[in-house]
XYZ file of N, CA and C in Angstrom:
525
model
N -21.158 -43.456 -20.464
C -20.695 -42.287 -20.307
C -22.399 -41.540 -20.830
N -22.496 -40.331 -19.614
C -23.411 -39.526 -20.050
C -23.644 -38.641 -21.094
N -24.917 -39.047 -22.562
C -24.630 -37.910 -23.142
C -25.882 -36.879 -23.084
N -25.091 -35.584 -23.160
C -26.120 -34.447 -23.002
C -27.894 -34.418 -23.606
N -28.051 -35.231 -24.769
C -29.275 -35.239 -25.329
C -30.303 -36.194 -24.652
N -29.127 -37.081 -24.055
C -30.238 -38.198 -23.307
C -30.714 -37.767 -21.736
N -29.956 -36.724 -21.191
C -30.410 -36.228 -20.049
C -31.114 -35.428 -19.943
N -32.146 -35.641 -18.368
C -33.416 -34.422 -17.975
C -32.832 -33.198 -17.645
N -33.518 -31.946 -17.763
C -32.712 -31.121 -17.690
C -33.316 -30.232 -15.935
N -34.538 -31.032 -15.674
C -35.210 -31.044 -14.564
C -35.452 -32.054 -14.180
N -34.850 -32.430 -12.546
C -35.131 -33.584 -12.118
C -36.544 -33.323 -11.092
N -37.256 -34.880 -11.458
C -38.419 -35.025 -10.065
C -37.056 -35.023 -8.807
N -37.180 -34.634 -8.076
C -36.648 -35.188 -6.408
C -37.319 -36.436 -6.274
N -38.679 -36.882 -5.665
C -39.485 -37.982 -5.664
C -39.121 -39.350 -6.777
N -37.990 -38.384 -7.574
C -37.849 -40.022 -8.969
C -36.101 -40.405 -8.535
N -35.574 -39.236 -7.803
C -33.521 -39.715 -7.533
C -33.803 -40.663 -6.380
N -32.499 -41.265 -6.935
C -32.215 -42.662 -6.178
C -31.321 -41.781 -4.754
N -31.595 -42.224 -3.711
C -30.953 -41.693 -2.847
C -29.393 -42.550 -2.068
N -29.491 -44.350 -2.897
C -28.490 -44.577 -2.815
C -27.328 -44.627 -3.320
N -27.606 -43.563 -4.781
C -26.586 -43.376 -5.607
C -26.780 -42.231 -6.728
N -25.743 -41.390 -6.366
C -25.525 -40.323 -6.945
C -26.124 -40.473 -8.415
N -26.788 -39.050 -9.111
C -27.047 -38.852 -10.388
C -26.656 -37.896 -10.710
N -25.683 -38.428 -11.861
C -24.999 -38.173 -12.841
C -26.211 -37.187 -13.907
N -25.744 -35.233 -14.246
C -25.939 -35.017 -14.772
C -25.466 -34.515 -16.120
N -25.238 -33.853 -17.142
C -24.184 -33.261 -18.519
C -25.439 -32.543 -19.249
N -25.118 -31.033 -19.413
C -26.360 -30.301 -20.037
C -24.793 -29.342 -20.995
N -25.388 -29.426 -22.029
C -24.364 -28.892 -23.529
C -25.499 -28.370 -24.288
N -26.045 -27.164 -23.928
C -27.171 -26.342 -25.064
C -26.405 -26.500 -26.289
N -27.851 -26.539 -27.131
C -27.284 -25.885 -28.515
C -26.946 -24.584 -28.802
N -26.543 -23.944 -30.120
C -26.749 -23.122 -30.351
C -27.790 -22.167 -30.621
N -28.735 -22.123 -30.636
C -29.760 -21.639 -30.132
C -30.138 -20.861 -29.037
N -29.950 -21.858 -28.286
C -30.007 -21.663 -27.042
C -28.911 -21.032 -26.205
N -28.017 -21.200 -26.448
C -26.916 -20.140 -26.330
C -27.277 -18.857 -26.683
N -27.732 -18.849 -28.106
C -27.786 -17.279 -28.572
C -28.985 -16.806 -27.916
N -29.836 -17.466 -27.083
C -31.030 -16.668 -26.625
C -30.580 -16.407 -25.058
N -29.848 -17.256 -24.464
C -28.522 -17.290 -23.245
C -27.939 -15.889 -22.782
N -27.303 -16.024 -24.771
C -26.416 -14.551 -24.651
C -27.190 -13.148 -24.949
N -28.463 -13.046 -25.198
C -29.218 -11.793 -25.172
C -29.666 -11.816 -24.165
N -30.227 -12.132 -23.146
C -30.579 -12.631 -21.631
C -29.413 -11.995 -21.154
N -28.416 -12.432 -21.371
C -27.220 -11.674 -20.265
C -26.328 -11.016 -20.843
N -27.068 -10.508 -22.104
C -26.280 -9.241 -22.833
C -24.548 -9.299 -22.735
N -24.098 -10.780 -23.436
C -22.939 -11.060 -24.003
C -23.042 -10.659 -25.714
N -22.052 -10.708 -26.157
C -21.695 -10.386 -27.462
C -21.783 -12.104 -27.871
N -21.656 -12.901 -27.422
C -21.577 -14.135 -27.845
C -21.505 -15.101 -26.608
N -21.872 -16.781 -26.893
C -21.820 -17.366 -25.920
C -21.216 -18.691 -26.820
N -20.355 -18.807 -26.871
C -19.938 -19.880 -28.188
C -19.715 -21.682 -27.488
N -19.276 -21.744 -26.222
C -19.696 -22.869 -25.159
C -19.850 -22.424 -23.887
N -20.459 -23.567 -24.041
C -21.375 -23.769 -22.599
C -21.553 -25.045 -21.844
N -20.739 -25.705 -20.738
C -20.919 -26.915 -20.778
C -21.524 -27.208 -18.976
N -22.107 -27.642 -18.525
C -22.706 -27.757 -17.065
C -22.755 -29.042 -16.646
N -21.927 -30.389 -15.600
C -21.821 -31.296 -15.663
C -21.489 -31.715 -14.281
N -22.021 -32.487 -13.277
C -21.470 -32.874 -12.055
C -22.781 -34.052 -12.133
N -23.035 -33.950 -11.010
C -23.839 -35.572 -10.083
C -24.751 -34.171 -8.881
N -25.867 -35.343 -8.357
C -26.815 -35.016 -7.132
C -26.730 -36.024 -6.626
N -26.558 -36.129 -5.496
C -26.477 -36.585 -4.794
C -27.310 -36.941 -3.041
N -27.779 -37.934 -2.021
C -28.419 -37.328 -1.296
C -27.644 -36.784 -0.053
N -28.361 -36.074 0.900
C -27.268 -35.836 1.701
C -27.702 -35.455 3.071
N -27.243 -35.917 3.786
C -28.037 -36.285 5.170
C -29.300 -36.451 5.089
N -30.328 -36.726 5.736
C -31.567 -37.337 6.250
C -32.736 -37.333 4.580
N -32.753 -35.497 4.541
C -33.595 -35.295 3.555
C -33.387 -34.171 2.745
N -31.841 -34.194 2.422
C -31.561 -33.405 1.459
C -30.586 -34.377 0.081
N -30.582 -32.958 -0.320
C -29.346 -33.341 -1.859
C -28.328 -32.455 -1.952
N -27.226 -32.962 -2.467
C -25.951 -32.004 -2.219
C -25.770 -32.086 -4.401
N -26.015 -31.088 -4.797
C -25.768 -31.076 -6.000
C -23.803 -30.531 -6.037
N -23.223 -30.799 -6.316
C -21.549 -30.924 -6.939
C -21.512 -30.581 -8.311
N -20.621 -30.009 -9.357
C -20.461 -29.599 -10.708
C -19.470 -29.008 -11.351
N -19.014 -28.442 -12.424
C -18.380 -27.609 -13.062
C -18.878 -26.914 -14.291
N -18.949 -25.897 -14.159
C -19.660 -24.930 -15.264
C -18.260 -24.434 -16.257
N -18.485 -24.702 -17.173
C -17.563 -24.553 -18.004
C -17.897 -23.589 -19.538
N -17.470 -22.515 -19.694
C -18.251 -21.248 -20.911
C -17.469 -20.728 -21.414
N -17.419 -20.488 -22.955
C -16.803 -19.119 -23.535
C -17.732 -18.147 -24.069
N -17.299 -16.905 -23.194
C -18.448 -15.749 -23.892
C -17.573 -14.639 -24.389
N -18.009 -14.091 -25.067
C -17.510 -12.777 -25.418
C -18.895 -11.409 -25.265
N -17.647 -10.295 -24.480
C -18.976 -9.376 -24.052
C -17.646 -8.082 -24.698
N -18.606 -6.959 -24.659
C -17.920 -5.850 -24.818
C -16.828 -5.022 -23.652
N -15.995 -4.574 -24.152
C -15.007 -3.949 -23.610
C -15.457 -2.720 -22.801
N -15.615 -2.443 -21.460
C -15.738 -1.560 -20.806
C -15.421 -0.182 -21.232
N -13.998 0.039 -21.948
C -13.262 0.871 -22.099
C -13.484 1.174 -23.633
N -13.342 0.365 -24.560
C -13.994 0.766 -26.081
C -14.187 -0.097 -26.997
N -15.403 -0.973 -26.121
C -16.476 -1.749 -26.591
C -15.757 -2.781 -27.425
N -14.603 -2.633 -27.489
C -14.268 -4.084 -28.491
C -14.622 -5.154 -28.313
N -14.545 -6.446 -28.555
C -15.121 -7.624 -28.081
C -13.817 -8.635 -27.135
N -13.772 -8.844 -25.920
C -13.349 -9.213 -24.959
C -14.037 -10.619 -24.909
N -13.612 -12.401 -25.151
C -13.868 -13.341 -24.764
C -12.716 -13.765 -24.049
N -13.890 -14.131 -23.061
C -13.252 -15.015 -21.908
C -13.644 -16.500 -21.573
N -12.689 -17.204 -21.277
C -12.802 -18.579 -20.856
C -13.391 -18.747 -19.234
N -14.365 -19.307 -19.141
C -14.662 -19.274 -17.700
C -15.099 -20.943 -17.108
N -14.459 -21.170 -16.215
C -14.493 -22.339 -15.970
C -14.922 -22.252 -14.249
N -15.658 -22.687 -13.223
C -16.359 -22.743 -12.273
C -16.753 -23.920 -11.408
N -16.423 -23.825 -9.980
C -17.073 -24.980 -9.563
C -18.202 -24.639 -8.879
N -19.665 -25.630 -8.985
C -20.900 -25.339 -8.492
C -20.750 -26.503 -7.455
N -21.174 -25.975 -6.275
C -22.227 -26.942 -5.048
C -23.105 -26.241 -4.166
N -24.161 -26.602 -4.542
C -25.602 -26.328 -4.115
C -26.043 -27.328 -2.830
N -26.432 -26.927 -1.872
C -26.934 -28.196 -1.177
C -28.554 -27.833 -0.885
N -29.272 -28.806 -0.887
C -30.384 -28.759 -1.146
C -31.419 -29.316 -0.105
N -32.103 -28.452 1.020
C -32.849 -28.651 1.925
C -34.563 -28.052 2.303
N -34.889 -29.055 2.860
C -36.433 -29.183 3.156
C -36.777 -27.960 4.339
N -35.887 -27.938 4.931
C -35.901 -26.864 5.564
C -35.550 -25.319 6.372
N -35.324 -24.877 4.812
C -35.044 -23.512 4.529
C -36.431 -23.435 3.394
N -37.093 -21.865 3.857
C -38.157 -21.698 3.313
C -37.650 -21.149 1.571
N -38.626 -20.291 0.400
C -38.283 -19.862 -0.650
C -38.671 -18.474 -0.087
N -37.320 -17.718 -0.730
C -36.895 -16.294 -0.494
C -39.002 -15.692 -0.771
N -39.303 -14.499 0.073
C -40.272 -14.119 -0.308
C -40.031 -12.191 -0.237
N -40.616 -12.002 -1.495
C -40.095 -10.437 -2.095
C -39.252 -10.505 -3.337
N -39.028 -9.240 -3.390
C -38.241 -8.936 -4.801
C -36.668 -8.840 -4.215
N -36.297 -8.241 -3.323
C -35.312 -8.610 -2.722
C -34.874 -9.690 -1.457
N -34.442 -10.263 -1.274
C -33.818 -10.795 0.064
C -32.937 -11.514 -0.518
N -32.372 -11.922 1.235
C -30.382 -12.216 1.339
C -30.787 -13.419 1.910
N -29.898 -14.255 1.265
C -30.065 -15.826 1.537
C -29.196 -15.526 2.885
N -29.253 -16.815 3.978
C -28.228 -16.736 4.647
C -27.254 -17.173 3.922
N -26.851 -17.708 3.854
C -25.603 -19.012 3.222
C -25.985 -19.267 1.763
N -25.216 -18.841 0.826
C -25.406 -18.988 -0.643
C -25.109 -20.163 -1.246
N -24.772 -21.133 -0.902
C -24.680 -22.158 -1.008
C -25.976 -23.570 -0.842
N -27.088 -22.548 0.138
C -27.865 -23.751 0.433
C -29.118 -22.757 -0.630
N -30.239 -23.797 -0.763
C -31.510 -23.711 -1.509
C -32.400 -24.396 -1.355
N -33.822 -23.873 -0.996
C -34.521 -24.494 -0.584
C -35.017 -25.873 -1.216
N -35.605 -27.221 -1.135
C -35.475 -28.265 -1.509
C -37.302 -28.163 -1.997
N -37.639 -28.116 -3.394
C -38.847 -28.687 -3.631
C -39.269 -29.416 -4.452
N -40.093 -29.871 -5.321
C -40.754 -30.648 -6.129
C -39.351 -31.524 -7.047
N -38.630 -30.229 -7.637
C -37.990 -30.457 -8.512
C -36.707 -29.706 -8.501
N -35.741 -29.918 -8.740
C -34.594 -29.294 -9.356
C -33.690 -29.004 -10.672
N -34.037 -27.563 -10.917
C -33.899 -27.568 -12.458
C -32.732 -26.708 -12.785
N -31.981 -27.641 -13.312
C -30.381 -28.229 -13.599
C -29.891 -26.650 -14.499
N -30.585 -26.176 -15.454
C -30.696 -25.396 -16.780
C -31.107 -24.025 -15.560
N -31.886 -23.851 -14.653
C -31.792 -22.700 -14.237
C -30.585 -22.734 -13.064
N -30.350 -23.560 -12.773
C -28.659 -23.713 -12.011
C -27.602 -23.106 -12.574
N -27.692 -23.464 -14.004
C -26.746 -23.518 -14.712
C -26.338 -22.171 -15.369
N -27.755 -21.512 -15.506
C -27.559 -19.846 -15.697
C -27.627 -19.059 -14.644
N -27.771 -19.183 -13.510
C -27.417 -18.906 -12.704
C -25.883 -18.783 -12.084
N -25.489 -20.040 -12.424
C -23.963 -19.935 -12.114
C -23.045 -19.300 -13.121
N -23.590 -19.103 -13.898
C -23.149 -18.639 -15.783
C -23.378 -17.267 -15.540
N -24.041 -16.444 -15.066
C -24.273 -14.902 -14.673
C -23.315 -14.837 -13.776
N -23.325 -15.409 -12.567
C -22.180 -14.842 -11.450
C -20.749 -15.106 -11.909
N -20.223 -15.651 -12.960
C -18.807 -16.078 -13.254
C -18.635 -15.695 -13.770
N -19.449 -14.101 -14.794
C -19.370 -13.342 -15.866
C -18.421 -12.776 -15.690
N -17.387 -12.125 -15.790
C -16.333 -10.554 -15.188
C -17.505 -9.562 -15.605
N -16.798 -9.090 -14.127
C -17.932 -7.363 -14.143
C -17.110 -6.083 -15.041
N -16.675 -6.395 -15.338
C -15.572 -5.228 -16.392
C -14.611 -6.247 -16.680
N -15.446 -6.953 -17.967
C -14.343 -7.085 -19.362
C -13.216 -6.051 -19.898
N -12.139 -5.892 -20.001
C -11.090 -5.144 -20.581
C -10.912 -6.348 -21.811
N -10.648 -4.678 -23.254
C -9.457 -5.732 -23.573
C -7.732 -5.420 -23.127
N -7.084 -5.800 -24.088
C -5.618 -6.087 -23.734
C -5.083 -4.506 -23.911
N -4.410 -3.916 -23.394
C -4.327 -2.571 -23.179
C -5.261 -1.561 -22.983
N -6.374 -1.793 -23.022
C -7.368 -0.886 -22.895
C -6.818 -0.157 -21.403
N -6.949 0.975 -21.493
C -7.077 1.661 -20.075
C -8.076 3.123 -19.902
N -8.516 3.480 -18.760
C -9.185 4.377 -18.543
C -8.587 5.402 -18.878
N -8.908 6.981 -19.735
C -8.082 8.100 -19.570
C -7.862 8.531 -18.315
N -6.881 9.540 -18.101
C -6.586 10.093 -16.507
C -8.205 10.762 -16.736
N -8.370 11.140 -14.950
C -10.002 12.057 -15.113
C -9.477 13.785 -14.938
N -9.767 14.399 -15.659
C -9.063 15.724 -15.824
C -9.059 16.559 -14.521
N -8.397 17.605 -14.662
C -8.452 18.127 -13.347
C -8.635 19.685 -13.583
N -9.033 20.375 -12.291
C -9.534 22.235 -12.718
C -8.497 23.022 -13.380
N -6.935 22.798 -13.623
C -6.629 23.303 -14.563
C -6.422 22.853 -15.739
N -7.253 21.692 -16.016
C -7.244 21.570 -17.592
C -8.867 21.973 -17.885
N -9.288 22.376 -16.817
C -10.770 23.237 -17.479
C -10.322 24.327 -18.607
N -11.564 24.770 -19.523
C -11.278 26.076 -20.303
C -11.553 27.048 -18.902
N -10.842 28.220 -18.933
C -11.115 29.544 -18.252
C -12.497 30.127 -18.052
N -13.569 29.409 -18.602
C -14.869 30.536 -18.663
C -15.457 29.279 -18.056
N -15.008 28.251 -17.244
C -15.838 27.567 -16.697
C -15.375 27.017 -15.604
N -14.215 27.930 -14.982
C -13.325 27.122 -13.646
C -14.460 27.883 -12.196
N -14.927 28.783 -12.379
C -15.653 29.334 -11.987
C -17.107 29.286 -12.602
N -18.283 28.685 -12.708
C -19.203 28.737 -13.238
C -20.010 29.892 -12.953
N -20.031 29.616 -11.776
C -21.107 30.883 -10.946
C -20.610 32.504 -10.653
N -19.586 32.856 -11.588
C -18.703 33.936 -11.435
C -19.870 35.330 -11.868
N -20.484 35.385 -12.499
C -21.018 36.287 -12.741
C -22.669 36.356 -12.293
N -23.207 35.106 -11.395
C -24.515 35.279 -11.318
C -24.845 36.071 -10.832
N -23.715 36.957 -9.823
C -24.853 38.014 -9.020
C -25.164 39.146 -9.906
N -24.641 39.408 -11.006
C -25.131 40.540 -11.896
C -26.185 40.328 -12.584
N -26.586 38.898 -13.055
C -27.934 38.147 -13.843
C -28.702 38.301 -12.679
N -28.790 38.131 -11.226
C -29.838 38.665 -10.416
C -29.404 39.745 -9.925
N -29.088 40.595 -10.433
C -29.262 41.878 -9.855
C -28.685 42.653 -8.603
N -27.915 41.632 -7.421
C -26.940 42.207 -7.035
C -26.183 42.702 -7.174
N -25.286 42.748 -8.193
C -24.234 43.120 -8.299
C -23.610 44.427 -8.636
N -22.776 45.366 -9.136
C -22.896 46.645 -9.031
C -22.970 46.946 -10.791
N -23.572 47.755 -11.759
C -23.561 48.108 -12.486
C -23.125 49.032 -13.192
């Protein structure tokens, strides 16, 4: 069995065995989870686990397959009450030396499961990216609903025509 404490979080590609899969298991401790929660704008990250394997793929690439599971607490977008979510995401990334690293601030990759192969494969960075992509965008507490949008009839009478007296102020109206 793989123990998270004894397993590296950053793998040197040159040291990987192309003939057998390299298993991994990351389970960050409380201090790391708190730091990640702060970085991702979460109220809490009470559980985070990322495990899987990395194996040779094709003549010169590598394939990472794994499962990310987490328990996060986020503020409700309506009430700001804490919303707890249990996440479970399958992660699949193919590393290839035939893809160059993106240049510039915002670059769209042709396939989100393809990554350029460098000297290292950073499992922690992959875990954090997978977690950030798995987070609910608009968490809602049970029963939370947005109020109905106000209509023009709901507005006070003096705000229904905000420019009604403008011509008098500009001197264009009858005085």
